[in-house]
PDB file of C-alpha atoms and ligand atoms in Angstrom:
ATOM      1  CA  UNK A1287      -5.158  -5.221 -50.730  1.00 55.00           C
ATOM      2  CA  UNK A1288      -2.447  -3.975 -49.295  1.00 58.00           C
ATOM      3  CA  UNK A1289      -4.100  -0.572 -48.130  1.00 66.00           C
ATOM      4  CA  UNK A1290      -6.984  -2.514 -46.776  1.00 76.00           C
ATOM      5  CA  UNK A1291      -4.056  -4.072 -44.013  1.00 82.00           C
ATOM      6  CA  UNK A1292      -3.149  -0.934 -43.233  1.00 87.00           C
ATOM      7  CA  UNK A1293      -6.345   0.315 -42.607  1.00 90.00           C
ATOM      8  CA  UNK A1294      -7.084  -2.202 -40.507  1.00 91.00           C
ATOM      9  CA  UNK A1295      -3.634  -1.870 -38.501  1.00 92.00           C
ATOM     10  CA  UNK A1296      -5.007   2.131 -37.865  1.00 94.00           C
ATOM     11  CA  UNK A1297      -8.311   0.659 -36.514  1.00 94.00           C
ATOM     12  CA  UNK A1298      -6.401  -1.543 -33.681  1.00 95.00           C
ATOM     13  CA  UNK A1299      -3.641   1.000 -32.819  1.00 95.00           C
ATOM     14  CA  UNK A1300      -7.200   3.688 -32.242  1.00 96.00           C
ATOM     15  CA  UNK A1301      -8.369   0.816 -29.952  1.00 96.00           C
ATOM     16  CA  UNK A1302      -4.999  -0.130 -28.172  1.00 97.00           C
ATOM     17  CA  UNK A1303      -5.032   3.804 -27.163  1.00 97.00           C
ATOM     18  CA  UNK A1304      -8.893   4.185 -26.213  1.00 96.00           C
ATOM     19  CA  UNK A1305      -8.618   0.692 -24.332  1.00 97.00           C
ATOM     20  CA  UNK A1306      -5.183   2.118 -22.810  1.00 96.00           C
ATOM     21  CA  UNK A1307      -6.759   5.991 -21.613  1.00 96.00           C
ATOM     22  CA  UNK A1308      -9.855   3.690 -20.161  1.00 95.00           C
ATOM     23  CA  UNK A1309      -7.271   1.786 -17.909  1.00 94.00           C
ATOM     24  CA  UNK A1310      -5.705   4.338 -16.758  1.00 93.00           C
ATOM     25  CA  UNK A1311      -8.982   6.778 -16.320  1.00 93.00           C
ATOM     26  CA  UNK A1312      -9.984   3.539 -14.480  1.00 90.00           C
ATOM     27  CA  UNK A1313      -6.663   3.628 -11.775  1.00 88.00           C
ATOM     28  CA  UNK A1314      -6.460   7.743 -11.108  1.00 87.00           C
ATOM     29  CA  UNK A1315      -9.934   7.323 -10.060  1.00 86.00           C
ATOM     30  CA  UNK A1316      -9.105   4.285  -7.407  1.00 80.00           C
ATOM     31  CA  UNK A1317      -9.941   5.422  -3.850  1.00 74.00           C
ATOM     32  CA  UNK A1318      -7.569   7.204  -1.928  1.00 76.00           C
ATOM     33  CA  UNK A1319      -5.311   5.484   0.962  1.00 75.00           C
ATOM     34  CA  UNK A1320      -6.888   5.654   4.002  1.00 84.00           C
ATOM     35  CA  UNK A1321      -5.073   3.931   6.571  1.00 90.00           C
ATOM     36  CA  UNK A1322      -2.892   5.558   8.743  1.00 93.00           C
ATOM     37  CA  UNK A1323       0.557   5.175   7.822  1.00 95.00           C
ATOM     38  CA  UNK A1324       3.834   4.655  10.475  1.00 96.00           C
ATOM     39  CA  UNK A1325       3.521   7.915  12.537  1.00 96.00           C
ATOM     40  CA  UNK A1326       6.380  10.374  12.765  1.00 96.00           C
ATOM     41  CA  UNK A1327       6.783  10.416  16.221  1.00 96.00           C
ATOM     42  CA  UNK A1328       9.325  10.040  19.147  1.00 96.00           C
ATOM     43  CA  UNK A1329       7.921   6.278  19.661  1.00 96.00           C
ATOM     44  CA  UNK A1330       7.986   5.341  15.742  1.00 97.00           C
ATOM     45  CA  UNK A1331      11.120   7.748  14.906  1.00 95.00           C
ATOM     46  CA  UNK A1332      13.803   4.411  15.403  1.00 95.00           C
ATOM     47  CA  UNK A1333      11.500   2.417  13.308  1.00 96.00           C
ATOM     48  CA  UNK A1334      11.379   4.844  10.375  1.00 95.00           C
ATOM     49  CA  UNK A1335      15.072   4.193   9.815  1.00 94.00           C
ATOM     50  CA  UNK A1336      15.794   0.249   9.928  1.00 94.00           C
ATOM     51  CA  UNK A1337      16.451  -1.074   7.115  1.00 92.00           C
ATOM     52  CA  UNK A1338      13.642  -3.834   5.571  1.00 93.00           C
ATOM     53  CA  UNK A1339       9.861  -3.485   6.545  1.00 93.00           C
ATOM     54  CA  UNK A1340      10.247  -7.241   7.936  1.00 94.00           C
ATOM     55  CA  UNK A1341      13.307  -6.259  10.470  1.00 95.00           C
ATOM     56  CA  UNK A1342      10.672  -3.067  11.516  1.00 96.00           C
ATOM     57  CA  UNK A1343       7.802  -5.286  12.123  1.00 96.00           C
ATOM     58  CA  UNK A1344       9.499  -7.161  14.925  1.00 95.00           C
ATOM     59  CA  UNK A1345       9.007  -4.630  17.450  1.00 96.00           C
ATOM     60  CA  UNK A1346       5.419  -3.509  15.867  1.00 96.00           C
ATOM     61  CA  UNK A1347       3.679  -5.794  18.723  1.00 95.00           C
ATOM     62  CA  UNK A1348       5.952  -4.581  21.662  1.00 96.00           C
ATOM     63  CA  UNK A1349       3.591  -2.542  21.904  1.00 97.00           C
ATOM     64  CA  UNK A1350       0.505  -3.245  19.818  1.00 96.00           C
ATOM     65  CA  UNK A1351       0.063  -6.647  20.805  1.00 94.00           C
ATOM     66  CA  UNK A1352      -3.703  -7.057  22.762  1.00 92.00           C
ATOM     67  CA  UNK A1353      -2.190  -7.111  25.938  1.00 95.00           C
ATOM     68  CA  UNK A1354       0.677  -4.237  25.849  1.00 96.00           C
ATOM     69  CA  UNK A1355       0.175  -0.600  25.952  1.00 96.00           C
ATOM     70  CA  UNK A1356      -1.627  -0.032  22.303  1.00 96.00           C
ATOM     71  CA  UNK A1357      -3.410  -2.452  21.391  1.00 96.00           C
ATOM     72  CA  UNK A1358      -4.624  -2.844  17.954  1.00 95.00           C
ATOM     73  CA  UNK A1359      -8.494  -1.906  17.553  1.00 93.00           C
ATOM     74  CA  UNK A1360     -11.028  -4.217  17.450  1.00 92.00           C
ATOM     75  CA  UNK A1361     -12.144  -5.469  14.034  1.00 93.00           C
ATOM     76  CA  UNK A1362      -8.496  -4.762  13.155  1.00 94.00           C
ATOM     77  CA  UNK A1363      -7.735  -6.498   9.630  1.00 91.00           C
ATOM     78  CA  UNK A1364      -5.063  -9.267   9.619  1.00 89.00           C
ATOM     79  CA  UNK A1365      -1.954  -8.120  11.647  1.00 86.00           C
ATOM     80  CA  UNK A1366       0.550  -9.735   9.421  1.00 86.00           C
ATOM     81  CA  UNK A1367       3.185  -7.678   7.457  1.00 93.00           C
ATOM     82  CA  UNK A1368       2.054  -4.108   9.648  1.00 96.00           C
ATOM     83  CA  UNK A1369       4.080  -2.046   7.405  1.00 95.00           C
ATOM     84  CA  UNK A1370       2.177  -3.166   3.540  1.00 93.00           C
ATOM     85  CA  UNK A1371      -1.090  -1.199   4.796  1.00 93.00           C
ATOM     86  CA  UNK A1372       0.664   1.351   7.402  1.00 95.00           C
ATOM     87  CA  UNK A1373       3.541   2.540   5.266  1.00 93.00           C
ATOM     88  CA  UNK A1374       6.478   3.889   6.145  1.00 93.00           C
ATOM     89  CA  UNK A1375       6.095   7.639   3.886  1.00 88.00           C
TER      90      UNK A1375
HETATM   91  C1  HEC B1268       7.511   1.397  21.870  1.00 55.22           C
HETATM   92  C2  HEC B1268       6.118   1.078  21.609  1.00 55.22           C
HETATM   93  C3  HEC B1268       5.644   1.067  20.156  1.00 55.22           C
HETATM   94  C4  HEC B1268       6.207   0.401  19.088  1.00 55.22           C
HETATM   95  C5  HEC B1268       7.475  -0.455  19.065  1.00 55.22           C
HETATM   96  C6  HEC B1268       5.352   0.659  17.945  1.00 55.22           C
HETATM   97  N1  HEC B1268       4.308   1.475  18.319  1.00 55.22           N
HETATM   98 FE1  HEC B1268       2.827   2.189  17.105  1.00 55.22          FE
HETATM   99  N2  HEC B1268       2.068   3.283  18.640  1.00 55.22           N
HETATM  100  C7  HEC B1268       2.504   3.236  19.961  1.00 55.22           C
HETATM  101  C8  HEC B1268       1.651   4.083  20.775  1.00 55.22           C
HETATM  102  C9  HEC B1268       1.789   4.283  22.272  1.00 55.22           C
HETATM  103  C10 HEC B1268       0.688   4.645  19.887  1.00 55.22           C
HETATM  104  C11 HEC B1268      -0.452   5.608  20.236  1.00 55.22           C
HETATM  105  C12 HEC B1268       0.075   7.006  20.410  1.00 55.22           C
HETATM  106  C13 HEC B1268       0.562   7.567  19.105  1.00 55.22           C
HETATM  107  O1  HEC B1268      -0.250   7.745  18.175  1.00 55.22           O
HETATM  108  O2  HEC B1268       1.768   7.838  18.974  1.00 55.22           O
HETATM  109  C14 HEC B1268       0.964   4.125  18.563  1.00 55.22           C
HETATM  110  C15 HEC B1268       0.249   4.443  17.433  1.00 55.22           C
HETATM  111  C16 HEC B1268       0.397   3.782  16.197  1.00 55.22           C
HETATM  112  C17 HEC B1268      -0.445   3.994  15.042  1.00 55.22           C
HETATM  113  C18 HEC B1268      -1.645   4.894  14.966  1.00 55.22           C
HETATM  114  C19 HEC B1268      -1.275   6.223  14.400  1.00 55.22           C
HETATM  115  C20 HEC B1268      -2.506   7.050  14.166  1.00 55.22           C
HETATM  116  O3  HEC B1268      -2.496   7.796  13.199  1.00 55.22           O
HETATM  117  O4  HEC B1268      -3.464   6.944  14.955  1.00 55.22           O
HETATM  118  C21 HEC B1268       0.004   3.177  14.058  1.00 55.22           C
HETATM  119  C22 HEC B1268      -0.556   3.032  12.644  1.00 55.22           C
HETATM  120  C23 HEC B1268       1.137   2.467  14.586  1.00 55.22           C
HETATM  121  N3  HEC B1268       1.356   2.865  15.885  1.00 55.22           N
HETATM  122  C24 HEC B1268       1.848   1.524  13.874  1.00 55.22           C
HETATM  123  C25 HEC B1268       2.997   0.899  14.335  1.00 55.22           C
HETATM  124  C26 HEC B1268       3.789  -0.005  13.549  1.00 55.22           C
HETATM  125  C27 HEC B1268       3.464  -0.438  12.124  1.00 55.22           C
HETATM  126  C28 HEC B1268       4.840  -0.387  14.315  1.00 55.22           C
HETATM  127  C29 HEC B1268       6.002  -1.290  13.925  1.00 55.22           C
HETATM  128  C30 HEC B1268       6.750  -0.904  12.720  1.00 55.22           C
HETATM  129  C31 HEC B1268       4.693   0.274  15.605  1.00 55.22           C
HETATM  130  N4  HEC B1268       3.574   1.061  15.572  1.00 55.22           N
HETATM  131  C32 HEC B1268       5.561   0.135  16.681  1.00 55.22           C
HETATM  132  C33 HEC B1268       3.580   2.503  20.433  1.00 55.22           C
HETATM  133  C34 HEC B1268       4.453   1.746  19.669  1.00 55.22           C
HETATM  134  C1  HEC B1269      -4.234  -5.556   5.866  1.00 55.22           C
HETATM  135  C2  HEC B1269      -3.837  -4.210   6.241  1.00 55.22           C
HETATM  136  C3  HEC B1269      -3.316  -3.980   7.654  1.00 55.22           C
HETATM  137  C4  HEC B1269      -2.279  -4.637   8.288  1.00 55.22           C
HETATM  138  C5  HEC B1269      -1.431  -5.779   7.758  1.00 55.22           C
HETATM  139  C6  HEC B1269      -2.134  -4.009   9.569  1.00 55.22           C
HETATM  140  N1  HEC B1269      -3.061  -3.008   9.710  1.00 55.22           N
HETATM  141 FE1  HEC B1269      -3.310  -1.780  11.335  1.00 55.22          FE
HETATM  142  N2  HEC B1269      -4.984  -0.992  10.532  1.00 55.22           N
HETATM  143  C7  HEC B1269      -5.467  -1.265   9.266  1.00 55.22           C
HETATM  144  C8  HEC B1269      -6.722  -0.579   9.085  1.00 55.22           C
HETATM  145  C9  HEC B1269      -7.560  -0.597   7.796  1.00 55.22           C
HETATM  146  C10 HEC B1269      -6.994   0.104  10.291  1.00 55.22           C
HETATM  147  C11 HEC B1269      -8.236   0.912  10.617  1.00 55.22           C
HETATM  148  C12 HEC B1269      -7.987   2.345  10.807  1.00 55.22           C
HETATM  149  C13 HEC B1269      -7.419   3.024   9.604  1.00 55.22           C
HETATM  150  O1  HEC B1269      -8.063   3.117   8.569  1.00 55.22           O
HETATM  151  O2  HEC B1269      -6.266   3.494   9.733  1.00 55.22           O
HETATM  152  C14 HEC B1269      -5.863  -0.151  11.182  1.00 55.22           C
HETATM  153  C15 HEC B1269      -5.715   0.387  12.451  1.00 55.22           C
HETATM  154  C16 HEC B1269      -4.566   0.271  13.222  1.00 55.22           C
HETATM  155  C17 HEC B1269      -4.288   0.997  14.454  1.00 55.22           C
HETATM  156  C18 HEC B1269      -5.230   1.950  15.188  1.00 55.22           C
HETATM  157  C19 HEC B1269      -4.907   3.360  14.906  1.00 55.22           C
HETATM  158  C20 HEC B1269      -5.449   3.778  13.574  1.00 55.22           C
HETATM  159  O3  HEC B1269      -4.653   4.194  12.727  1.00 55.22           O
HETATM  160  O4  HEC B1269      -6.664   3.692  13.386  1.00 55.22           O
HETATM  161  C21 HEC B1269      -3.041   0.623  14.877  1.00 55.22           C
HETATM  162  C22 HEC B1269      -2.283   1.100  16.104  1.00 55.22           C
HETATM  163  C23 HEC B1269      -2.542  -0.350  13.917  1.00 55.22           C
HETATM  164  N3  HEC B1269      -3.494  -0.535  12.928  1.00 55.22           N
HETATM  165  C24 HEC B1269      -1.311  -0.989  14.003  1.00 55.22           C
HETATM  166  C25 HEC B1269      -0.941  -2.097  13.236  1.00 55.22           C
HETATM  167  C26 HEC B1269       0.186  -2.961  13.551  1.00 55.22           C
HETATM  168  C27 HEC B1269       1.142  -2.763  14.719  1.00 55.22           C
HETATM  169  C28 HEC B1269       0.196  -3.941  12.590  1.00 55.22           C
HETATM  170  C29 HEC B1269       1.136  -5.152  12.509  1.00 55.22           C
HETATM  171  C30 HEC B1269       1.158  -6.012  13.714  1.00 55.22           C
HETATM  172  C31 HEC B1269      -0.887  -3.658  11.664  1.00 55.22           C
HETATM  173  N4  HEC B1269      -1.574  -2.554  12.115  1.00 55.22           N
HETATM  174  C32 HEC B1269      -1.168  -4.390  10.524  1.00 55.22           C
HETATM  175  C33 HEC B1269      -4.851  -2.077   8.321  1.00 55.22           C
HETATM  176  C34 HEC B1269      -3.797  -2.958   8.555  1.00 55.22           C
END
């Protein structure tokens, strides 16, 4: 009886591991990143070093908004938040 519990514990710890390697197989193979993150540049330098993404974000349409000097492509995704999907590396 009491071997048969044991054997049974082995059988779930074997699945906890496959199920565990198959999540992880499942995350290494995610796409890469593919949008562009904040450029390293004389305009985006000052922006690179203030403190919370939020603070950085308020100047992101000084210049990107439709009618300023870059505007944002069209089809551009949601502008909200700039800095989750163009991050600061
Ligand atoms: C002072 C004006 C200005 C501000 C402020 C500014 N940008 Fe820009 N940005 C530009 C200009 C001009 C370009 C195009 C030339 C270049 O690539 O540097 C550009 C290009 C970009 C690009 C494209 C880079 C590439 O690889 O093609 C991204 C992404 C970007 N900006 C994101 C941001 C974000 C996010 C913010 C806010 C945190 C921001 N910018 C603030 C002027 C600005
Ligand atoms: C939901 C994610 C997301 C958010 C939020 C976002 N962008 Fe983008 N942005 C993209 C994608 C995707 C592209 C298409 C080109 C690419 O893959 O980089 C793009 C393109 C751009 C480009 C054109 C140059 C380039 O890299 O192709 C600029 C400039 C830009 N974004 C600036 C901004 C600014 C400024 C904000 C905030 C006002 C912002 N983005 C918010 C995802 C995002």
């Amino acid at each position: 009886m009491k071997q048969k519990k044991s054997h049974k514990l082995l059988i779930g710890n074997i699945l906890f591991v496959i199920v565990c390697a198959g999540i992880l197989v499942f995350l290494l193979n995610a796409p890469e990143e593919t949008t562009s993150p904040l450029p390293h540049d004389d305009i985006h330098s000052s922006l690179h070093n203030i403190e919370g993404k939020k603070e950085a974000e308020k100047y992101c349409l000084n210049c990107h908004d439709a009618d300023k000097k870059a505007p944002l492509p069209d089809g551009h995704p949601p502008k909200y938040r700039c800095l989750f999907c163009h991050k600061r590396l």
